[in-house]
Amino acid sequence: MSQGKRVGIVGAGNVGATVAYSLAMLGACHEIILRDNKMDVARGKALDMSQAASAVRSHTVVKVAEDMSDLVNCDVVVITAGSPRLPGMSRDDLLMINAKITKEVIQGVAKYSPNAIIIMVSNPLDAMTYVALKESGFDRSRVIGMAGILDSSRMAAFIQEKLGYGGGQIRASVMGGHGDDMVPLPRYSTVAGVPLTDVLSDEQIEEVVTRTRHGGAEIVGHLKTGSAYYAPAKSAAIMVDAILKDTKQIHPCAVCLDGEYGYSDVVSGVPVMLGANGAEKIIEVTLNDTEKEMFKNSCASVQELIDTLNTNNFFEGE
Ligand SMILES: NC(=O)c1ccc[n+]([C@@H]2O[C@H](COP(=O)([O-])OP(=O)(O)OC[C@H]3O[C@@H](n4cnc5c(N)ncnc54)[C@H](O)[C@@H]3O)[C@@H](O)[C@H]2O)c1
Ligand SMILES: O=C(O)C[C@H](O)C(=O)O
């Protein structure tokens, strides 16, 4: 199934290189093409990874794109180009700088890999997914943002830490945008099938929810020079693998809504069925009034960023 598949990765920094490494170790595709402005860094990492793939007898080869035109006929392209935040910054502070980079690289992707499925990673994630959608002109099913798998995994890890058991058996659920007002859903979270509310107190659940919302900043605070990359990269690799293998499994992903949950023309994180055609189906789960209100606030935050781009005539001339 994965034979002959080609994955492009734009941005060979911490996240991009780790996505590439993860895919190469899985043997998820035949070729990975790394593109970064820092050509020598990309070259060095591609060589290093191809040698690691060889060590584990993986058929994946990792190459470098001299420019965007080498990113031709990719099945999936992962976009991690852009600045990460530093301590004291919010993801939204990256809006204008990363929107410019996203615009430029997406135009290249649309030109050279017109049939690709784009997985956005750069922050602020939901707004960058919106930019990628508009700049590519692709159907919304082919422009998908990575955040929900990461945020849910973080929530699961924090639940495990609180409980002291259940690792690998925890299914946590997070919807909404990838910002401080994301929507962790304890009601849809379980430990080996047992509702979270049966094993943690309300107070403990609230602590998990708050820590999940600030999970990215917690790591930025420790690293100081950038943001998380192991869990983000693995989450993106899971999406790539699901698409290449046409698994039809459901993962929380950021997509442009078109009436789902009562919203349109705004990107938010929702459960999505991933397959060979990208986001093949959006699942609408039942939210109670409190959850609906949180989802509404989260969509409003993403909408504000889109409005800022429009106010700055970012999409003008298209
Ligand atoms: N969605 C998420 O959950 C999530 C998680 C982690 C990081 N991120 C975001 O991903 C982005 C990358 O993070 P990182 O830690 O890998 O940063 P990084 O600085 O390590 O890597 C970014 C890379 O992009 C490259 N780049 C910049 N402009 C480019 C261009 N026009 N063409 C090609 N390459 C270009 C840089 O040279 C650099 O190597 C950041 O915006 C970060 O906030 C998102
Ligand atoms: O926190 C960040 O800025 C990076 C990423 O969005 C994350 O959640 O780890």
Tab-separated table of C-alpha atoms and ligand atoms in Angstrom:
chain	number	residue	atom	x	y	z
A	1	MET	CA	0.000	0.000	0.000
A	2	SER	CA	2.756	2.476	0.939
A	3	GLN	CA	4.975	1.465	-2.028
A	4	GLY	CA	5.709	4.357	-4.344
A	5	LYS	CA	4.170	6.919	-2.010
A	6	ARG	CA	5.896	10.266	-1.778
A	7	VAL	CA	5.676	12.618	1.187
A	8	GLY	CA	6.930	16.211	1.083
A	9	ILE	CA	7.868	18.021	4.255
A	10	VAL	CA	8.336	21.780	4.155
A	11	GLY	CA	10.390	22.993	7.101
A	12	ALA	CA	13.101	20.602	8.237
A	13	GLY	CA	13.389	22.079	11.717
A	14	ASN	CA	12.466	20.356	14.963
A	15	VAL	CA	8.967	19.225	13.996
A	16	GLY	CA	9.549	18.639	10.272
A	17	ALA	CA	12.688	16.574	10.755
A	18	THR	CA	11.045	14.522	13.497
A	19	VAL	CA	8.003	13.828	11.279
A	20	ALA	CA	10.406	12.668	8.570
A	21	TYR	CA	12.319	10.470	10.996
A	22	SER	CA	9.131	8.959	12.373
A	23	LEU	CA	7.810	8.150	8.873
A	24	ALA	CA	11.174	6.768	7.771
A	25	MET	CA	11.310	4.458	10.795
A	26	LEU	CA	7.761	3.263	10.075
A	27	GLY	CA	8.537	2.733	6.390
A	28	ALA	CA	5.305	4.629	5.860
A	29	CYS	CA	6.209	5.802	2.356
A	30	HIS	CA	8.791	5.198	-0.307
A	31	GLU	CA	10.223	8.718	-0.513
A	32	ILE	CA	10.384	11.691	1.804
A	33	ILE	CA	11.387	15.011	0.290
A	34	LEU	CA	12.627	17.591	2.798
A	35	ARG	CA	12.450	21.268	1.905
A	36	ASP	CA	13.976	24.020	4.015
A	37	ASN	CA	15.536	27.401	3.350
A	38	LYS	CA	18.527	26.180	5.295
A	39	MET	CA	19.707	23.842	2.545
A	40	ASP	CA	22.733	22.435	4.313
A	41	VAL	CA	20.793	21.572	7.433
A	42	ALA	CA	18.176	19.812	5.289
A	43	ARG	CA	20.899	17.948	3.381
A	44	GLY	CA	22.615	16.783	6.547
A	45	LYS	CA	19.361	15.627	8.145
A	46	ALA	CA	18.235	13.815	4.974
A	47	LEU	CA	21.497	11.884	4.772
A	48	ASP	CA	21.404	11.049	8.465
A	49	MET	CA	17.805	9.811	8.244
A	50	SER	CA	18.360	7.749	5.117
A	51	GLN	CA	21.176	6.018	6.967
A	52	ALA	CA	18.920	5.403	9.987
A	53	ALA	CA	16.270	3.957	7.626
A	54	SER	CA	18.901	1.685	6.187
A	55	ALA	CA	19.850	0.535	9.710
A	56	VAL	CA	16.285	-0.638	10.400
A	57	ARG	CA	15.902	-2.109	6.879
A	58	SER	CA	13.231	0.471	6.010
A	59	HIS	CA	12.667	1.053	2.287
A	60	THR	CA	12.096	4.784	2.835
A	61	VAL	CA	14.638	7.133	1.285
A	62	VAL	CA	14.942	10.726	2.454
A	63	LYS	CA	15.915	13.360	-0.108
A	64	VAL	CA	16.277	17.115	-0.224
A	65	ALA	CA	14.338	19.527	-2.421
A	66	GLU	CA	16.607	22.176	-3.899
A	67	ASP	CA	13.530	24.344	-4.363
A	68	MET	CA	9.760	23.915	-4.289
A	69	SER	CA	9.736	22.484	-7.824
A	70	ASP	CA	11.376	19.320	-6.437
A	71	LEU	CA	8.288	18.784	-4.321
A	72	VAL	CA	6.564	17.349	-7.341
A	73	ASN	CA	3.718	14.826	-7.322
A	74	CYS	CA	3.692	14.281	-3.587
A	75	ASP	CA	0.784	12.305	-2.138
A	76	VAL	CA	0.944	14.191	1.144
A	77	VAL	CA	2.776	17.408	2.051
A	78	VAL	CA	3.338	18.369	5.684
A	79	ILE	CA	3.927	22.076	6.344
A	80	THR	CA	6.048	22.892	9.379
A	81	ALA	CA	7.809	25.945	7.921
A	82	GLY	CA	7.675	28.959	10.183
A	83	SER	CA	8.688	30.313	13.544
A	84	PRO	CA	7.943	28.579	16.810
A	85	ARG	CA	6.992	30.682	19.819
A	86	LEU	CA	9.318	31.592	22.679
A	87	PRO	CA	8.485	31.924	26.401
A	88	GLY	CA	5.966	34.698	27.031
A	89	MET	CA	4.503	34.501	23.516
A	90	SER	CA	1.141	33.123	22.486
A	91	ARG	CA	0.761	31.106	19.294
A	92	ASP	CA	-1.310	33.982	17.925
A	93	ASP	CA	1.755	36.274	18.070
A	94	LEU	CA	3.084	34.207	15.113
A	95	LEU	CA	0.084	35.070	12.921
A	96	MET	CA	1.555	37.523	10.424
A	97	ILE	CA	5.056	36.070	10.140
A	98	ASN	CA	3.854	32.500	9.624
A	99	ALA	CA	0.954	33.498	7.369
A	100	LYS	CA	3.457	35.031	4.931
A	101	ILE	CA	5.606	31.884	4.944
A	102	THR	CA	2.550	29.640	4.622
A	103	LYS	CA	1.234	31.645	1.672
A	104	GLU	CA	4.542	31.326	-0.169
A	105	VAL	CA	5.056	27.600	0.418
A	106	ILE	CA	1.432	26.631	-0.232
A	107	GLN	CA	1.519	28.343	-3.622
A	108	GLY	CA	4.488	26.099	-4.442
A	109	VAL	CA	2.715	22.983	-3.177
A	110	ALA	CA	-0.404	23.760	-5.208
A	111	LYS	CA	1.721	24.257	-8.321
A	112	TYR	CA	3.945	21.196	-8.080
A	113	SER	CA	1.774	18.717	-6.144
A	114	PRO	CA	-1.751	19.665	-7.194
A	115	ASN	CA	-3.209	16.348	-6.038
A	116	ALA	CA	-1.550	16.302	-2.621
A	117	ILE	CA	-3.229	16.257	0.737
A	118	ILE	CA	-1.807	19.065	2.864
A	119	ILE	CA	-1.234	18.614	6.576
A	120	MET	CA	-0.646	21.950	8.290
A	121	VAL	CA	1.399	22.138	11.462
A	122	SER	CA	2.660	25.742	11.628
A	123	ASN	CA	1.051	27.993	14.230
A	124	PRO	CA	-1.362	29.514	14.914
A	125	LEU	CA	-2.592	26.212	13.567
A	126	ASP	CA	-6.241	26.869	12.748
A	127	ALA	CA	-5.557	30.197	11.034
A	128	MET	CA	-2.634	28.674	9.082
A	129	THR	CA	-4.907	25.831	7.958
A	130	TYR	CA	-7.349	28.469	6.740
A	131	VAL	CA	-4.536	30.271	4.874
A	132	ALA	CA	-3.435	26.971	3.296
A	133	LEU	CA	-7.000	26.250	2.205
A	134	LYS	CA	-7.452	29.641	0.580
A	135	GLU	CA	-4.003	29.777	-1.026
A	136	SER	CA	-4.105	26.230	-2.409
A	137	GLY	CA	-7.639	26.406	-3.736
A	138	PHE	CA	-7.907	22.719	-2.762
A	139	ASP	CA	-11.104	21.137	-1.559
A	140	ARG	CA	-11.368	21.396	2.234
A	141	SER	CA	-11.049	17.611	2.494
A	142	ARG	CA	-7.419	17.973	1.325
A	143	VAL	CA	-6.259	20.649	3.778
A	144	ILE	CA	-6.103	19.332	7.328
A	145	GLY	CA	-4.497	20.759	10.440
A	146	MET	CA	-2.663	18.752	13.084
A	147	ALA	CA	-3.457	19.605	16.702
A	148	GLY	CA	-6.235	17.418	18.073
A	149	ILE	CA	-4.168	14.231	18.211
A	150	LEU	CA	-1.477	16.161	20.087
A	151	ASP	CA	-3.862	17.858	22.519
A	152	SER	CA	-5.737	14.600	23.209
A	153	SER	CA	-2.460	12.758	23.775
A	154	ARG	CA	-1.379	15.426	26.213
A	155	MET	CA	-4.661	15.157	28.082
A	156	ALA	CA	-4.281	11.354	28.197
A	157	ALA	CA	-0.733	11.676	29.554
A	158	PHE	CA	-1.905	14.095	32.269
A	159	ILE	CA	-4.736	11.714	33.218
A	160	GLN	CA	-2.245	8.858	33.460
A	161	GLU	CA	0.004	11.005	35.652
A	162	LYS	CA	-2.895	11.802	38.011
A	163	LEU	CA	-4.080	8.198	38.214
A	164	GLY	CA	-0.725	6.465	38.286
A	165	TYR	CA	-2.132	3.750	36.019
A	166	GLY	CA	-3.874	3.184	32.707
A	167	GLY	CA	-1.041	4.200	30.384
A	168	GLY	CA	-1.901	3.233	26.800
A	169	GLN	CA	-5.540	2.600	27.766
A	170	ILE	CA	-6.663	6.209	28.068
A	171	ARG	CA	-8.753	7.807	25.334
A	172	ALA	CA	-8.961	11.545	25.880
A	173	SER	CA	-10.934	13.875	23.685
A	174	VAL	CA	-10.162	17.490	22.783
A	175	MET	CA	-12.040	19.556	20.219
A	176	GLY	CA	-11.937	23.187	19.121
A	177	GLY	CA	-9.045	25.363	18.023
A	178	HIS	CA	-5.443	24.821	19.063
A	179	GLY	CA	-5.362	27.777	21.430
A	180	ASP	CA	-5.718	28.443	25.139
A	181	ASP	CA	-9.485	28.094	24.746
A	182	MET	CA	-9.358	24.617	23.184
A	183	VAL	CA	-12.170	22.324	24.332
A	184	PRO	CA	-11.064	19.286	26.373
A	185	LEU	CA	-14.016	16.929	26.757
A	186	PRO	CA	-13.854	14.875	29.988
A	187	ARG	CA	-17.333	13.510	29.181
A	188	TYR	CA	-15.874	11.808	26.119
A	189	SER	CA	-12.715	10.607	27.853
A	190	THR	CA	-12.255	7.101	29.227
A	191	VAL	CA	-9.712	4.874	30.957
A	192	ALA	CA	-9.938	1.343	29.530
A	193	GLY	CA	-13.550	2.155	28.685
A	194	VAL	CA	-14.345	3.470	32.180
A	195	PRO	CA	-15.697	7.056	32.172
A	196	LEU	CA	-13.132	9.556	33.463
A	197	THR	CA	-15.700	10.854	35.936
A	198	ASP	CA	-15.677	7.428	37.668
A	199	VAL	CA	-11.947	7.525	38.394
A	200	LEU	CA	-11.107	11.207	38.952
A	201	SER	CA	-12.815	13.861	41.092
A	202	ASP	CA	-14.240	17.044	39.547
A	203	GLU	CA	-11.309	18.978	40.958
A	204	GLN	CA	-8.758	16.561	39.485
A	205	ILE	CA	-10.497	16.688	36.098
A	206	GLU	CA	-10.418	20.494	36.169
A	207	GLU	CA	-6.668	20.369	36.839
A	208	VAL	CA	-6.186	18.025	33.867
A	209	VAL	CA	-8.286	20.308	31.631
A	210	THR	CA	-6.337	23.445	32.608
A	211	ARG	CA	-2.973	21.724	32.155
A	212	THR	CA	-4.050	20.406	28.737
A	213	ARG	CA	-5.024	23.908	27.611
A	214	HIS	CA	-1.558	25.146	28.507
A	215	GLY	CA	0.355	21.991	27.586
A	216	GLY	CA	2.237	23.672	24.743
A	217	ALA	CA	3.284	26.667	26.869
A	218	GLU	CA	4.470	24.349	29.647
A	219	ILE	CA	6.996	22.802	27.253
A	220	VAL	CA	7.996	26.184	25.749
A	221	GLY	CA	8.706	27.320	29.313
A	222	HIS	CA	11.143	24.439	29.806
A	223	LEU	CA	12.792	24.412	26.380
A	224	LYS	CA	13.125	28.219	26.214
A	225	THR	CA	14.408	28.246	22.593
A	226	GLY	CA	11.316	26.857	20.859
A	227	SER	CA	8.334	24.587	21.303
A	228	ALA	CA	7.460	20.893	21.579
A	229	TYR	CA	8.280	18.582	18.706
A	230	TYR	CA	8.284	14.884	19.595
A	231	ALA	CA	4.547	14.576	20.295
A	232	PRO	CA	3.607	17.089	17.570
A	233	ALA	CA	5.694	15.241	14.992
A	234	LYS	CA	4.366	11.820	15.990
A	235	SER	CA	0.821	13.187	15.779
A	236	ALA	CA	1.441	14.493	12.248
A	237	ALA	CA	3.045	11.175	11.264
A	238	ILE	CA	-0.048	9.324	12.518
A	239	MET	CA	-2.155	11.468	10.173
A	240	VAL	CA	0.152	10.869	7.201
A	241	ASP	CA	0.156	7.128	7.856
A	242	ALA	CA	-3.660	7.008	8.178
A	243	ILE	CA	-4.013	8.787	4.824
A	244	LEU	CA	-1.427	6.677	2.992
A	245	LYS	CA	-2.902	3.461	4.384
A	246	ASP	CA	-6.480	4.651	3.825
A	247	THR	CA	-7.341	3.485	7.350
A	248	LYS	CA	-10.716	5.306	7.630
A	249	GLN	CA	-9.967	5.779	11.322
A	250	ILE	CA	-11.274	8.731	13.288
A	251	HIS	CA	-8.807	11.298	14.616
A	252	PRO	CA	-9.363	14.810	15.955
A	253	CYS	CA	-8.128	17.163	13.211
A	254	ALA	CA	-8.554	20.799	12.228
A	255	VAL	CA	-10.736	21.304	9.165
A	256	CYS	CA	-12.710	24.143	7.657
A	257	LEU	CA	-16.304	23.751	8.802
A	258	ASP	CA	-19.138	24.018	6.317
A	259	GLY	CA	-22.232	23.959	8.472
A	260	GLU	CA	-21.004	21.263	10.874
A	261	TYR	CA	-21.622	22.191	14.516
A	262	GLY	CA	-23.414	25.296	13.187
A	263	TYR	CA	-20.253	27.014	11.849
A	264	SER	CA	-18.987	27.813	8.360
A	265	ASP	CA	-15.807	29.221	6.824
A	266	VAL	CA	-13.849	28.834	10.037
A	267	VAL	CA	-11.307	26.144	10.945
A	268	SER	CA	-11.685	24.152	14.137
A	269	GLY	CA	-10.736	20.781	15.595
A	270	VAL	CA	-13.372	18.064	15.230
A	271	PRO	CA	-13.374	14.271	14.896
A	272	VAL	CA	-12.500	13.407	11.307
A	273	MET	CA	-12.322	10.144	9.381
A	274	LEU	CA	-8.950	10.055	7.602
A	275	GLY	CA	-8.490	8.083	4.414
A	276	ALA	CA	-6.863	8.190	0.986
A	277	ASN	CA	-8.943	11.259	0.092
A	278	GLY	CA	-7.974	13.168	3.223
A	279	ALA	CA	-10.696	14.303	5.624
A	280	GLU	CA	-13.363	12.015	4.216
A	281	LYS	CA	-15.990	12.564	6.873
A	282	ILE	CA	-16.583	14.918	9.778
A	283	ILE	CA	-18.258	13.367	12.786
A	284	GLU	CA	-20.693	15.541	14.727
A	285	VAL	CA	-20.700	14.528	18.375
A	286	THR	CA	-23.420	15.723	20.711
A	287	LEU	CA	-22.230	18.596	22.887
A	288	ASN	CA	-24.035	19.805	26.003
A	289	ASP	CA	-24.694	23.514	26.578
A	290	THR	CA	-21.408	24.130	28.404
A	291	GLU	CA	-19.385	22.321	25.742
A	292	LYS	CA	-21.243	24.190	22.985
A	293	GLU	CA	-20.385	27.500	24.658
A	294	MET	CA	-16.697	26.536	24.887
A	295	PHE	CA	-16.671	25.438	21.244
A	296	LYS	CA	-18.298	28.732	20.276
A	297	ASN	CA	-15.639	30.762	22.129
A	298	SER	CA	-12.888	28.716	20.523
A	299	CYS	CA	-14.296	29.259	17.008
A	300	ALA	CA	-14.616	32.986	17.786
A	301	SER	CA	-10.894	33.159	18.642
A	302	VAL	CA	-9.959	31.550	15.321
A	303	GLN	CA	-12.391	33.863	13.529
A	304	GLU	CA	-10.630	36.870	15.102
A	305	LEU	CA	-7.328	35.760	13.558
A	306	ILE	CA	-8.956	35.292	10.157
A	307	ASP	CA	-10.499	38.763	10.521
A	308	THR	CA	-7.052	40.206	11.300
A	309	LEU	CA	-5.691	38.644	8.103
A	310	ASN	CA	-8.598	40.114	6.139
A	311	THR	CA	-8.150	43.535	7.755
A	312	ASN	CA	-4.530	43.425	6.625
A	313	ASN	CA	-5.694	42.582	3.071
A	314	PHE	CA	-3.777	39.322	3.313
A	315	PHE	CA	-5.940	37.502	0.756
A	316	GLU	CA	-6.254	40.502	-1.558
A	317	GLY	CA	-5.882	39.919	-5.291
A	318	GLU	CA	-7.054	36.324	-5.140
B	1	LIG	N1	0.125	22.335	15.321
B	1	LIG	C1	0.802	22.017	16.399
B	1	LIG	O1	0.303	21.376	17.307
B	1	LIG	C2	2.259	22.423	16.488
B	1	LIG	C3	3.118	21.721	17.336
B	1	LIG	C4	4.456	22.084	17.371
B	1	LIG	C5	4.926	23.146	16.584
B	1	LIG	N2	4.050	23.805	15.802
B	1	LIG	C6	4.488	24.892	14.931
B	1	LIG	O2	5.265	24.344	13.865
B	1	LIG	C7	6.177	25.327	13.383
B	1	LIG	C8	7.578	24.721	13.311
B	1	LIG	O3	8.049	24.434	14.596
B	1	LIG	P1	9.552	23.893	14.789
B	1	LIG	O4	9.721	23.630	16.229
B	1	LIG	O5	9.831	22.810	13.813
B	1	LIG	O6	10.389	25.194	14.363
B	1	LIG	P2	11.872	25.218	13.781
B	1	LIG	O7	12.329	26.634	13.885
B	1	LIG	O8	12.699	24.164	14.429
B	1	LIG	O9	11.694	24.821	12.258
B	1	LIG	C9	11.057	25.638	11.320
B	1	LIG	C10	11.811	25.491	10.021
B	1	LIG	O10	11.100	26.185	8.990
B	1	LIG	C11	12.082	26.661	8.084
B	1	LIG	N3	11.493	27.665	7.209
B	1	LIG	C12	11.133	28.934	7.490
B	1	LIG	N4	10.636	29.532	6.392
B	1	LIG	C13	10.681	28.620	5.392
B	1	LIG	C14	10.312	28.635	4.018
B	1	LIG	N5	9.775	29.727	3.466
B	1	LIG	N6	10.506	27.521	3.291
B	1	LIG	C15	11.057	26.421	3.843
B	1	LIG	N7	11.410	26.336	5.141
B	1	LIG	C16	11.241	27.432	5.898
B	1	LIG	C17	13.192	27.174	8.981
B	1	LIG	O11	14.414	27.319	8.278
B	1	LIG	C18	13.224	26.088	10.051
B	1	LIG	O12	14.171	25.078	9.756
B	1	LIG	C19	6.037	26.510	14.327
B	1	LIG	O13	5.174	27.471	13.763
B	1	LIG	C20	5.399	25.911	15.568
B	1	LIG	O14	4.684	26.853	16.326
B	1	LIG	C21	2.730	23.471	15.733
B	2	LIG	O1	3.012	25.467	22.039
B	2	LIG	C1	3.414	25.727	20.903
B	2	LIG	O2	3.672	26.878	20.539
B	2	LIG	C2	3.678	24.617	19.940
B	2	LIG	C3	2.519	23.706	19.760
B	2	LIG	O3	1.374	24.389	19.351
B	2	LIG	C4	2.245	22.857	20.961
B	2	LIG	O4	1.107	22.839	21.430
B	2	LIG	O5	3.179	22.194	21.435
